[in-house]
Amino acid sequence: FRTVARNEGLFLQLVDSWLLGPTDLMAKRVMPPALRELLILRTCVAARNDYEWHLHVDTISARMGLSAAQIADTRSALPDAKLWSAAELAAMALADALVGHLAVGDDLFTRLRDHFDEATLIEMTQLIGLYTGVAMQVALARPERDAYRTRRAE
């Protein structure tokens, strides 16, 4: 948020459009919180955005319903099928495909349609795109890692 706020016009446009809410991107949503958080973490991994991954892990990932094992597994090249539902595995594959290749193969598309309706798939794609954009902002801004865990412990 602080990085985008350096461009006041863009920041205000994001706020006015409801893409940027008081606490997150796309505050009005269809997806359950745990799925949304999973997609954010997996997108951060695919886009090599350690800053945002740690920010979420340090602040909200557990509160959104992800276990410590699941959070750690978001960094695995091949997620552990014992930790995830088929729908969650398909969602992670979507983040990997869109960030890595900007494409969704037929097999993945079929898997996704087995679990998600069109509105949810559109929201998932938008969220992945937004957090890929966040990764680009972080790459340019090079922020220092926030110390949320340290501040909470004090």
XYZ file of N, CA, C and O in Angstrom:
616
model
N 0.821 -1.190 0.000
C 0.000 0.000 0.000
C 0.867 1.257 0.000
O 0.562 2.211 -0.692
N 1.927 1.219 0.802
C 2.800 2.400 0.879
C 3.478 2.658 -0.465
O 3.694 3.812 -0.828
N 3.817 1.605 -1.184
C 4.473 1.786 -2.475
C 3.523 2.442 -3.466
O 3.877 3.423 -4.122
N 2.312 1.926 -3.581
C 1.348 2.493 -4.526
C 0.971 3.909 -4.106
O 0.741 4.774 -4.954
N 0.927 4.177 -2.816
C 0.559 5.509 -2.328
C 1.563 6.578 -2.752
O 1.248 7.774 -2.706
N 2.723 6.182 -3.200
C 3.700 7.156 -3.704
C 3.195 7.816 -4.982
O 3.703 8.856 -5.398
N 2.220 7.180 -5.630
C 1.542 7.753 -6.789
C 0.109 8.024 -6.339
O -0.752 7.150 -6.394
N -0.142 9.229 -5.853
C -1.416 9.546 -5.210
C -2.614 9.291 -6.121
O -3.623 8.733 -5.691
N -2.514 9.674 -7.386
C -3.632 9.479 -8.310
C -3.981 8.011 -8.489
O -5.159 7.625 -8.454
N -2.975 7.179 -8.661
C -3.211 5.744 -8.818
C -3.775 5.146 -7.539
O -4.718 4.355 -7.565
N -3.228 5.556 -6.412
C -3.703 5.049 -5.122
C -5.180 5.391 -4.926
O -5.989 4.528 -4.568
N -5.553 6.639 -5.180
C -6.947 7.051 -5.015
C -7.863 6.317 -5.985
O -8.992 5.952 -5.634
N -7.385 6.080 -7.193
C -8.180 5.333 -8.166
C -8.430 3.904 -7.673
O -9.539 3.390 -7.786
N -7.412 3.259 -7.116
C -7.579 1.909 -6.592
C -8.560 1.888 -5.416
O -9.382 0.973 -5.302
N -8.487 2.890 -4.565
C -9.413 2.969 -3.434
C -10.829 3.217 -3.938
O -11.783 2.543 -3.527
N -10.990 4.168 -4.843
C -12.315 4.506 -5.368
C -12.949 3.351 -6.135
O -14.169 3.215 -6.150
N -12.136 2.514 -6.763
C -12.655 1.385 -7.546
C -12.935 0.163 -6.678
O -13.429 -0.840 -7.160
N -12.607 0.238 -5.406
C -12.758 -0.863 -4.444
C -11.791 -2.010 -4.696
O -11.918 -3.066 -4.097
N -10.814 -1.835 -5.576
C -9.773 -2.858 -5.714
C -8.883 -2.864 -4.489
O -8.387 -3.895 -4.072
N -8.695 -1.706 -3.903
C -7.853 -1.578 -2.719
C -8.736 -1.145 -1.556
O -9.268 -0.044 -1.543
N -8.924 -2.055 -0.613
C -9.742 -1.760 0.558
C -8.882 -1.388 1.744
O -7.652 -1.300 1.634
N -9.494 -1.190 2.903
C -8.731 -0.777 4.084
C -7.680 -1.799 4.518
O -6.695 -1.447 5.138
N -7.903 -3.071 4.219
C -6.957 -4.087 4.689
C -6.404 -4.976 3.589
O -5.462 -5.719 3.836
N -6.965 -4.950 2.395
C -6.473 -5.871 1.366
C -6.955 -5.487 -0.024
O -7.756 -4.583 -0.192
N -6.438 -6.213 -0.998
C -6.904 -6.077 -2.371
C -8.180 -6.878 -2.542
O -8.324 -7.957 -1.975
N -9.099 -6.359 -3.297
C -10.361 -7.032 -3.610
C -11.117 -7.442 -2.346
O -11.407 -8.614 -2.113
N -11.453 -6.473 -1.523
C -12.117 -6.754 -0.247
C -13.482 -7.406 -0.434
O -13.907 -8.190 0.398
N -14.190 -7.083 -1.497
C -15.486 -7.717 -1.772
C -15.220 -8.932 -2.646
O -14.747 -8.818 -3.764
N -15.589 -10.123 -2.133
C -15.197 -11.330 -2.849
C -16.200 -12.460 -2.674
O -17.042 -12.433 -1.794
N -16.037 -13.474 -3.520
C -16.874 -14.664 -3.516
C -16.147 -15.818 -2.834
O -16.754 -16.611 -2.133
N -14.852 -15.906 -3.016
C -14.072 -17.044 -2.517
C -14.036 -17.101 -0.996
O -13.970 -16.066 -0.335
N -13.999 -18.315 -0.442
C -13.789 -18.440 1.001
C -12.403 -17.915 1.378
O -11.459 -17.982 0.587
N -12.261 -17.387 2.600
C -10.985 -16.784 3.009
C -9.780 -17.716 2.876
O -8.707 -17.277 2.458
N -9.913 -18.989 3.220
C -8.757 -19.897 3.158
C -8.295 -20.099 1.716
O -7.095 -20.138 1.438
N -9.229 -20.220 0.784
C -8.865 -20.385 -0.626
C -8.210 -19.117 -1.153
O -7.204 -19.168 -1.857
N -8.754 -17.986 -0.786
C -8.182 -16.709 -1.212
C -6.747 -16.576 -0.701
O -5.839 -16.215 -1.444
N -6.546 -16.909 0.572
C -5.209 -16.798 1.151
C -4.254 -17.789 0.494
O -3.094 -17.460 0.225
N -4.722 -18.991 0.222
C -3.896 -19.981 -0.477
C -3.445 -19.446 -1.832
O -2.269 -19.544 -2.188
N -4.369 -18.865 -2.582
C -4.008 -18.316 -3.896
C -3.002 -17.183 -3.780
O -2.085 -17.071 -4.592
N -3.163 -16.347 -2.774
C -2.212 -15.245 -2.588
C -0.822 -15.797 -2.291
O 0.164 -15.392 -2.920
N -0.732 -16.730 -1.363
C 0.585 -17.293 -1.022
C 1.212 -17.991 -2.209
O 2.410 -17.821 -2.479
N 0.420 -18.785 -2.924
C 0.978 -19.522 -4.070
C 1.403 -18.558 -5.175
O 2.431 -18.766 -5.824
N 0.634 -17.494 -5.382
C 1.011 -16.487 -6.373
C 2.308 -15.804 -5.963
O 3.193 -15.579 -6.800
N 2.441 -15.493 -4.686
C 3.689 -14.893 -4.199
C 4.878 -15.804 -4.474
O 5.938 -15.338 -4.903
N 4.707 -17.094 -4.254
C 5.786 -18.047 -4.509
C 6.096 -18.088 -6.005
O 7.262 -17.990 -6.414
N 5.062 -18.211 -6.828
C 5.274 -18.305 -8.279
C 5.934 -17.044 -8.837
O 6.739 -17.117 -9.765
N 5.596 -15.896 -8.241
C 6.153 -14.619 -8.705
C 7.423 -14.226 -7.962
O 7.937 -13.125 -8.151
N 7.923 -15.112 -7.098
C 9.146 -14.877 -6.330
C 9.053 -13.608 -5.484
O 9.976 -12.804 -5.411
N 7.910 -13.446 -4.823
C 7.660 -12.277 -3.991
C 7.700 -12.687 -2.522
O 6.674 -12.829 -1.858
N 8.901 -12.872 -2.002
C 9.065 -13.279 -0.601
C 8.543 -12.227 0.366
O 8.025 -12.557 1.431
N 8.688 -10.969 0.013
C 8.221 -9.895 0.894
C 6.734 -10.077 1.211
O 6.324 -10.103 2.368
N 5.905 -10.186 0.181
C 4.450 -10.280 0.391
C 4.070 -11.617 1.015
O 3.156 -11.681 1.831
N 4.783 -12.693 0.643
C 4.512 -14.011 1.249
C 4.707 -13.917 2.762
O 3.849 -14.321 3.532
N 5.844 -13.364 3.178
C 6.123 -13.239 4.611
C 5.130 -12.289 5.284
O 4.709 -12.545 6.424
N 4.760 -11.220 4.619
C 3.796 -10.287 5.179
C 2.486 -11.014 5.508
O 1.943 -10.871 6.602
N 1.986 -11.829 4.574
C 0.752 -12.578 4.811
C 0.936 -13.641 5.886
O 0.086 -13.785 6.769
N 2.027 -14.386 5.813
C 2.266 -15.439 6.803
C 2.372 -14.836 8.201
O 1.835 -15.381 9.175
N 3.031 -13.700 8.308
C 3.233 -13.065 9.612
C 1.966 -12.398 10.150
O 1.910 -12.098 11.345
N 0.979 -12.159 9.298
C -0.183 -11.402 9.760
C -1.494 -12.166 9.694
O -2.242 -12.167 10.668
N -1.821 -12.814 8.565
C -3.188 -13.320 8.442
C -3.358 -14.739 7.941
O -4.460 -15.270 8.006
N -2.344 -15.370 7.429
C -2.529 -16.688 6.803
C -3.183 -17.698 7.743
O -4.115 -18.409 7.349
N -2.733 -17.773 8.972
C -3.318 -18.725 9.930
C -4.752 -18.323 10.277
O -5.635 -19.184 10.358
N -4.996 -17.038 10.455
C -6.358 -16.581 10.763
C -7.330 -16.857 9.631
O -8.529 -16.975 9.858
N -6.832 -16.963 8.417
C -7.685 -17.247 7.275
C -7.969 -18.741 7.126
O -8.707 -19.147 6.241
N -7.327 -19.561 7.979
C -7.659 -20.982 7.997
C -6.592 -21.926 7.503
O -6.842 -23.129 7.407
N -5.413 -21.430 7.191
C -4.343 -22.310 6.731
C -3.514 -22.789 7.924
O -3.168 -22.005 8.804
N -3.184 -24.083 7.919
C -2.340 -24.637 8.979
C -0.877 -24.302 8.710
O -0.508 -23.925 7.586
N -0.046 -24.484 9.714
C 1.392 -24.241 9.543
C 1.967 -25.136 8.450
O 2.794 -24.689 7.641
N 1.540 -26.390 8.409
C 2.026 -27.316 7.372
C 1.581 -26.858 5.989
O 2.357 -26.926 5.022
N 0.351 -26.387 5.869
C -0.131 -25.908 4.576
C 0.625 -24.657 4.143
O 1.011 -24.530 2.979
N 0.826 -23.741 5.077
C 1.561 -22.518 4.748
C 2.951 -22.868 4.225
O 3.368 -22.369 3.181
N 3.655 -23.732 4.907
C 4.994 -24.130 4.459
C 4.927 -24.813 3.093
O 5.798 -24.611 2.245
N 3.892 -25.608 2.873
C 3.765 -26.367 1.627
C 3.468 -25.483 0.421
O 3.679 -25.903 -0.712
N 3.016 -24.246 0.647
C 2.786 -23.362 -0.501
C 4.077 -23.087 -1.255
O 4.049 -22.698 -2.414
N 5.209 -23.318 -0.616
C 6.510 -23.114 -1.264
C 7.014 -24.354 -2.014
O 8.030 -24.286 -2.692
N 6.310 -25.476 -1.891
C 6.754 -26.723 -2.523
C 6.453 -26.719 -4.019
O 5.355 -26.331 -4.432
N 7.419 -27.182 -4.801
C 7.192 -27.286 -6.241
C 6.027 -28.225 -6.528
O 5.202 -27.956 -7.407
N 5.967 -29.323 -5.794
C 4.850 -30.269 -5.905
C 4.151 -30.331 -4.552
O 4.649 -30.967 -3.620
N 3.008 -29.660 -4.428
C 2.313 -29.643 -3.150
C 1.951 -31.057 -2.668
O 1.688 -31.951 -3.469
N 1.933 -31.228 -1.369
C 1.612 -32.501 -0.734
C 0.101 -32.730 -0.812
O -0.677 -32.030 -0.158
N -0.322 -33.705 -1.585
C -1.748 -33.970 -1.809
C -2.485 -34.332 -0.526
O -3.711 -34.205 -0.461
N -1.752 -34.747 0.500
C -2.402 -35.079 1.772
C -2.857 -33.820 2.523
O -3.695 -33.904 3.406
N -2.285 -32.694 2.181
C -2.609 -31.448 2.881
C -3.742 -30.654 2.231
O -4.256 -29.706 2.837
N -4.082 -31.020 1.004
C -4.984 -30.184 0.216
C -6.109 -31.006 -0.398
O -5.929 -32.169 -0.740
N -7.226 -30.354 -0.636
C -8.320 -30.959 -1.398
C -7.965 -30.899 -2.884
O -7.052 -30.167 -3.294
N -8.706 -31.631 -3.685
C -8.494 -31.589 -5.135
C -8.731 -30.171 -5.661
O -8.019 -29.708 -6.569
N -9.708 -29.481 -5.105
C -9.988 -28.110 -5.529
C -8.811 -27.184 -5.206
O -8.421 -26.348 -6.035
N -8.247 -27.336 -4.033
C -7.106 -26.497 -3.641
C -5.877 -26.788 -4.501
O -5.148 -25.861 -4.878
N -5.662 -28.048 -4.821
C -4.537 -28.396 -5.702
C -4.731 -27.775 -7.084
O -3.776 -27.258 -7.683
N -5.954 -27.800 -7.576
C -6.237 -27.184 -8.884
C -6.018 -25.673 -8.813
O -5.469 -25.072 -9.743
N -6.422 -25.053 -7.705
C -6.233 -23.609 -7.544
C -4.746 -23.247 -7.553
O -4.334 -22.267 -8.191
N -3.934 -24.028 -6.849
C -2.487 -23.763 -6.857
C -1.904 -23.945 -8.254
O -1.053 -23.161 -8.685
N -2.385 -24.951 -8.964
C -1.915 -25.173 -10.336
C -2.293 -23.993 -11.231
O -1.540 -23.622 -12.136
N -3.457 -23.393 -10.969
C -3.860 -22.211 -11.734
C -2.883 -21.062 -11.500
O -2.436 -20.415 -12.452
N -2.542 -20.798 -10.250
C -1.584 -19.727 -9.957
C -0.248 -20.005 -10.641
O 0.339 -19.109 -11.258
N 0.217 -21.228 -10.556
C 1.489 -21.593 -11.197
C 1.429 -21.370 -12.707
O 2.362 -20.829 -13.306
N 0.328 -21.793 -13.321
C 0.194 -21.694 -14.779
C 0.090 -20.240 -15.234
O 0.734 -19.845 -16.214
N -0.720 -19.462 -14.550
C -0.903 -18.079 -14.981
C 0.345 -17.238 -14.750
O 0.729 -16.457 -15.617
N 0.976 -17.392 -13.604
C 2.186 -16.603 -13.334
C 3.340 -17.091 -14.205
O 4.072 -16.296 -14.779
N 3.488 -18.392 -14.329
C 4.630 -18.945 -15.054
C 4.514 -18.951 -16.560
O 5.521 -18.850 -17.263
N 3.270 -19.061 -17.065
C 3.115 -19.252 -18.516
C 2.031 -18.389 -19.156
O 1.872 -18.424 -20.377
N 1.262 -17.683 -18.335
C 0.126 -16.902 -18.836
C -0.807 -17.759 -19.691
O -1.371 -17.304 -20.679
N -0.947 -19.019 -19.297
C -1.784 -19.947 -20.059
C -2.358 -21.002 -19.123
O -1.750 -21.330 -18.100
N -3.521 -21.518 -19.507
C -4.169 -22.595 -18.762
C -4.470 -23.707 -19.760
O -5.262 -23.516 -20.674
N -3.812 -24.850 -19.573
C -4.020 -25.979 -20.478
C -5.411 -26.586 -20.307
O -6.103 -26.354 -19.306
N -5.802 -27.380 -21.284
C -7.132 -27.994 -21.272
C -7.355 -28.880 -20.051
O -8.436 -28.860 -19.454
N -6.357 -29.675 -19.682
C -6.521 -30.559 -18.526
C -6.739 -29.755 -17.244
O -7.612 -30.094 -16.432
N -5.967 -28.716 -17.046
C -6.133 -27.882 -15.864
C -7.485 -27.181 -15.895
O -8.176 -27.110 -14.880
N -7.881 -26.692 -17.054
C -9.174 -26.027 -17.166
C -10.307 -26.981 -16.764
O -11.212 -26.594 -16.013
N -10.222 -28.214 -17.205
C -11.238 -29.205 -16.836
C -11.240 -29.446 -15.330
O -12.301 -29.503 -14.703
N -10.051 -29.594 -14.738
C -9.958 -29.771 -13.277
C -10.581 -28.595 -12.535
O -11.317 -28.768 -11.560
N -10.282 -27.395 -12.990
C -10.817 -26.200 -12.348
C -12.342 -26.152 -12.447
O -13.029 -25.851 -11.471
N -12.880 -26.460 -13.619
C -14.337 -26.423 -13.824
C -15.049 -27.506 -13.024
O -16.231 -27.377 -12.725
N -14.328 -28.555 -12.651
C -14.921 -29.586 -11.798
C -15.189 -29.051 -10.385
O -16.010 -29.610 -9.662
N -14.492 -27.991 -9.992
C -14.564 -27.502 -8.613
C -15.104 -26.084 -8.468
O -15.591 -25.729 -7.385
N -14.994 -25.278 -9.500
C -15.317 -23.861 -9.363
C -16.249 -23.396 -10.470
O -16.100 -23.799 -11.624
N -17.163 -22.501 -10.104
C -18.033 -21.911 -11.116
C -17.291 -20.780 -11.826
O -16.193 -20.385 -11.429
N -17.931 -20.246 -12.842
C -17.285 -19.224 -13.670
C -16.953 -17.963 -12.868
O -15.867 -17.401 -12.999
N -17.875 -17.514 -12.020
C -17.628 -16.300 -11.230
C -16.413 -16.477 -10.322
O -15.588 -15.560 -10.185
N -16.282 -17.640 -9.718
C -15.138 -17.887 -8.836
C -13.846 -17.943 -9.636
O -12.827 -17.397 -9.208
N -13.871 -18.576 -10.793
C -12.664 -18.639 -11.631
C -12.226 -17.251 -12.081
O -11.027 -16.963 -12.119
N -13.178 -16.396 -12.378
C -12.827 -15.032 -12.770
C -12.197 -14.302 -11.592
O -11.182 -13.617 -11.733
N -12.776 -14.469 -10.400
C -12.198 -13.830 -9.212
C -10.809 -14.381 -8.917
O -9.892 -13.631 -8.571
N -10.631 -15.676 -9.055
C -9.324 -16.288 -8.820
C -8.286 -15.705 -9.769
O -7.176 -15.347 -9.356
N -8.650 -15.592 -11.045
C -7.728 -15.063 -12.050
C -7.395 -13.608 -11.764
O -6.234 -13.193 -11.848
N -8.397 -12.826 -11.377
C -8.168 -11.417 -11.047
C -7.231 -11.296 -9.852
O -6.314 -10.479 -9.841
N -7.459 -12.108 -8.832
C -6.619 -12.069 -7.632
C -5.172 -12.432 -7.960
O -4.236 -11.758 -7.518
N -4.977 -13.479 -8.748
C -3.632 -13.887 -9.159
C -2.962 -12.752 -9.932
O -1.794 -12.432 -9.696
N -3.707 -12.124 -10.828
C -3.153 -11.006 -11.592
C -2.775 -9.826 -10.717
O -1.708 -9.225 -10.879
N -3.636 -9.497 -9.763
C -3.338 -8.380 -8.868
C -2.093 -8.651 -8.032
O -1.242 -7.777 -7.866
N -1.977 -9.865 -7.506
C -0.812 -10.161 -6.668
C 0.461 -10.366 -7.505
O 1.564 -10.197 -6.983
N 0.314 -10.663 -8.783
C 1.480 -10.650 -9.670
C 1.935 -9.201 -9.860
O 3.136 -8.909 -9.842
N 0.969 -8.298 -9.970
C 1.291 -6.872 -10.027
C 1.954 -6.383 -8.747
O 2.881 -5.580 -8.789
N 1.485 -6.870 -7.607
C 2.118 -6.532 -6.329
C 3.582 -6.975 -6.352
O 4.469 -6.240 -5.902
N 3.840 -8.158 -6.888
C 5.220 -8.657 -6.978
C 6.079 -7.718 -7.816
O 7.249 -7.476 -7.490
N 5.504 -7.171 -8.871
C 6.247 -6.230 -9.708
C 6.554 -4.944 -8.940
O 7.663 -4.409 -9.027
N 5.568 -4.456 -8.165
C 5.793 -3.260 -7.354
C 6.882 -3.501 -6.310
O 7.748 -2.662 -6.088
N 6.834 -4.664 -5.678
C 7.839 -5.011 -4.670
C 9.221 -5.106 -5.303
O 10.214 -4.645 -4.731
N 9.291 -5.679 -6.510
C 10.583 -5.794 -7.198
C 11.190 -4.418 -7.453
O 12.408 -4.240 -7.342
N 10.350 -3.446 -7.759
C 10.844 -2.098 -8.028
C 11.111 -1.321 -6.737
O 12.130 -0.654 -6.601
N 10.206 -1.425 -5.772
C 10.321 -0.626 -4.542
C 11.354 -1.173 -3.566
O 11.904 -0.430 -2.769
N 11.580 -2.491 -3.598
C 12.548 -3.148 -2.714
C 12.341 -2.777 -1.238
O 13.268 -2.328 -0.558
N 11.114 -2.988 -0.741
C 10.868 -2.609 0.660
C 11.607 -3.516 1.628
O 11.891 -4.682 1.318
N 11.904 -2.966 2.792
C 12.466 -3.791 3.857
C 11.341 -4.622 4.432
O 10.196 -4.176 4.494
N 11.671 -5.810 4.860
C 10.649 -6.694 5.413
C 10.094 -6.091 6.701
O 10.847 -5.661 7.574
N 8.772 -6.046 6.773
C 8.111 -5.538 7.974
C 8.297 -6.528 9.111
O 8.383 -7.729 8.906
N 8.322 -6.013 10.323
C 8.555 -6.852 11.504
C 7.260 -7.046 12.283
O 7.193 -6.779 13.477
N 6.220 -7.537 11.612
C 4.928 -7.698 12.279
C 5.003 -8.664 13.449
O 4.444 -8.416 14.498
N 5.683 -9.790 13.276
C 5.782 -10.755 14.370
C 6.501 -10.151 15.559
O 6.101 -10.333 16.690
N 7.555 -9.422 15.298
C 8.328 -8.808 16.371
C 7.468 -7.801 17.133
O 7.441 -7.794 18.349
N 6.700 -6.971 16.415
C 5.866 -5.964 17.058
C 4.750 -6.613 17.885
O 4.419 -6.129 18.941
N 4.176 -7.696 17.386
C 3.098 -8.361 18.122
C 3.610 -8.968 19.426
O 2.903 -9.006 20.407
N 4.839 -9.441 19.405
C 5.410 -10.098 20.584
C 5.768 -9.104 21.678
O 5.873 -9.456 22.839
N 5.963 -7.868 21.313
C 6.381 -6.843 22.294
C 5.244 -6.384 23.164
O 4.123 -6.401 22.872
